[in-house]
Amino acid sequence: MLLGPNTGGGHTSVVLMSEAQLAYVRDAVGFLRRHGAQAVDVRHEVMERYHATVQHRMRRTVWVRGGCRSWYLDEHGRNTTLWPSFVSGFRRRTARFDRYAYRVDARPRQAQEAR
């Protein structure tokens, strides 16, 4: 899935965000191929830490501060739509697949196919 939570660009081009995500996915697929792995799944604690960081940064944005009410906010006042900073920061975060942020299903393909 591309353009998921907190990847919208309320102040920039969504094309830049999707290009960064595609590069990250390409890097992840390359990792899978090089290691003969079947899948990766983000570690729960990594996802929770990332989400907390994004929501913390979001609190300082115009979309949340000062009582702003918009369709970007959910019923709890959280903005899970937009990226809370510059695209350059998102592109840096997604510049390289972070293997250690994921659980890797490293079973060889042949073992998967025999099942």
Tab-separated table of C-alpha atoms in Angstrom:
chain	number	residue	atom	x	y	z
A	1	MET	CA	0.000	0.000	0.000
A	2	LEU	CA	1.331	3.384	-0.943
A	3	LEU	CA	0.129	6.726	0.372
A	4	GLY	CA	-1.052	5.224	3.634
A	5	PRO	CA	-1.376	6.960	7.000
A	6	ASN	CA	0.442	10.267	7.409
A	7	THR	CA	1.863	10.339	3.898
A	8	GLY	CA	-0.442	12.914	2.366
A	9	GLY	CA	0.973	16.182	1.219
A	10	GLY	CA	-1.205	19.047	2.365
A	11	HIS	CA	1.580	21.437	1.462
A	12	THR	CA	3.497	19.658	-1.304
A	13	SER	CA	3.165	17.216	-4.168
A	14	VAL	CA	1.920	13.750	-3.350
A	15	VAL	CA	4.030	12.559	-6.289
A	16	LEU	CA	7.195	13.223	-4.257
A	17	MET	CA	5.808	11.152	-1.382
A	18	SER	CA	4.812	8.248	-3.619
A	19	GLU	CA	8.196	8.273	-5.396
A	20	ALA	CA	9.951	7.987	-2.027
A	21	GLN	CA	7.694	5.110	-1.039
A	22	LEU	CA	8.236	3.298	-4.324
A	23	ALA	CA	12.006	3.574	-3.880
A	24	TYR	CA	11.667	2.104	-0.366
A	25	VAL	CA	9.525	-0.781	-1.653
A	26	ARG	CA	12.027	-1.425	-4.449
A	27	ASP	CA	14.807	-1.571	-1.860
A	28	ALA	CA	12.738	-3.962	0.286
A	29	VAL	CA	12.059	-6.266	-2.672
A	30	GLY	CA	15.775	-6.229	-3.483
A	31	PHE	CA	16.496	-7.255	0.115
A	32	LEU	CA	14.005	-10.143	-0.162
A	33	ARG	CA	15.545	-11.348	-3.403
A	34	ARG	CA	19.136	-11.118	-2.157
A	35	HIS	CA	18.303	-13.082	0.984
A	36	GLY	CA	15.817	-15.525	-0.536
A	37	ALA	CA	13.241	-14.387	1.995
A	38	GLN	CA	9.507	-14.532	1.509
A	39	ALA	CA	8.204	-11.520	3.401
A	40	VAL	CA	8.891	-8.746	5.854
A	41	ASP	CA	6.518	-7.422	8.495
A	42	VAL	CA	7.144	-4.252	10.469
A	43	ARG	CA	7.946	-4.860	14.139
A	44	HIS	CA	5.110	-3.690	16.377
A	45	GLU	CA	7.358	-1.646	18.664
A	46	VAL	CA	8.940	0.116	15.669
A	47	MET	CA	5.520	0.968	14.258
A	48	GLU	CA	4.302	2.284	17.624
A	49	ARG	CA	7.428	4.424	18.112
A	50	TYR	CA	7.140	5.822	14.593
A	51	HIS	CA	3.447	6.605	15.032
A	52	ALA	CA	4.119	8.356	18.356
A	53	THR	CA	6.878	10.433	16.761
A	54	VAL	CA	4.687	11.471	13.828
A	55	GLN	CA	1.785	12.414	16.114
A	56	HIS	CA	4.120	14.384	18.379
A	57	ARG	CA	5.433	16.361	15.413
A	58	MET	CA	1.908	16.787	14.074
A	59	ARG	CA	0.876	18.691	17.208
A	60	ARG	CA	3.084	21.605	16.087
A	61	THR	CA	1.484	21.934	12.654
A	62	VAL	CA	-1.132	24.371	11.434
A	63	TRP	CA	-3.474	21.443	10.788
A	64	VAL	CA	-3.738	20.659	14.498
A	65	ARG	CA	-2.730	23.764	16.473
A	66	GLY	CA	-5.043	26.538	17.472
A	67	GLY	CA	-8.289	24.611	17.352
A	68	CYS	CA	-8.177	23.916	13.639
A	69	ARG	CA	-11.091	21.696	12.626
A	70	SER	CA	-10.881	19.948	9.301
A	71	TRP	CA	-11.517	16.662	7.580
A	72	TYR	CA	-7.860	15.797	8.274
A	73	LEU	CA	-8.695	15.196	11.949
A	74	ASP	CA	-10.366	12.067	13.275
A	75	GLU	CA	-12.889	12.008	16.125
A	76	HIS	CA	-9.992	12.108	18.630
A	77	GLY	CA	-8.368	15.161	17.042
A	78	ARG	CA	-5.527	13.153	15.474
A	79	ASN	CA	-4.328	13.895	11.985
A	80	THR	CA	-3.529	10.550	10.379
A	81	THR	CA	-3.647	11.926	6.844
A	82	LEU	CA	-0.816	14.398	6.372
A	83	TRP	CA	2.943	14.192	6.804
A	84	PRO	CA	3.882	16.672	9.571
A	85	SER	CA	7.067	18.047	8.071
A	86	PHE	CA	9.013	18.669	4.888
A	87	VAL	CA	9.084	16.074	2.106
A	88	SER	CA	12.876	16.091	2.314
A	89	GLY	CA	12.632	14.593	5.810
A	90	PHE	CA	10.287	11.877	4.581
A	91	ARG	CA	12.604	11.107	1.696
A	92	ARG	CA	15.564	10.814	4.097
A	93	ARG	CA	13.587	8.444	6.351
A	94	THR	CA	12.695	6.238	3.398
A	95	ALA	CA	15.993	6.461	1.517
A	96	ARG	CA	17.060	2.945	2.456
A	97	PHE	CA	15.138	-0.151	3.554
A	98	ASP	CA	15.696	-0.671	7.288
A	99	ARG	CA	15.919	-4.442	7.640
A	100	TYR	CA	16.075	-4.204	11.452
A	101	ALA	CA	12.673	-2.515	11.629
A	102	TYR	CA	11.076	-5.705	10.258
A	103	ARG	CA	10.573	-9.353	11.088
A	104	VAL	CA	11.868	-11.315	8.130
A	105	ASP	CA	10.355	-14.587	6.939
A	106	ALA	CA	13.638	-16.066	5.769
A	107	ARG	CA	12.340	-19.493	4.761
A	108	PRO	CA	13.634	-20.426	1.315
A	109	ARG	CA	11.109	-20.216	-1.492
A	110	GLN	CA	11.336	-23.953	-2.124
A	111	ALA	CA	10.237	-24.690	1.460
A	112	GLN	CA	7.242	-22.360	1.004
A	113	GLU	CA	6.244	-23.989	-2.287
A	114	ALA	CA	6.419	-27.502	-0.809
A	115	ARG	CA	3.812	-26.633	1.821
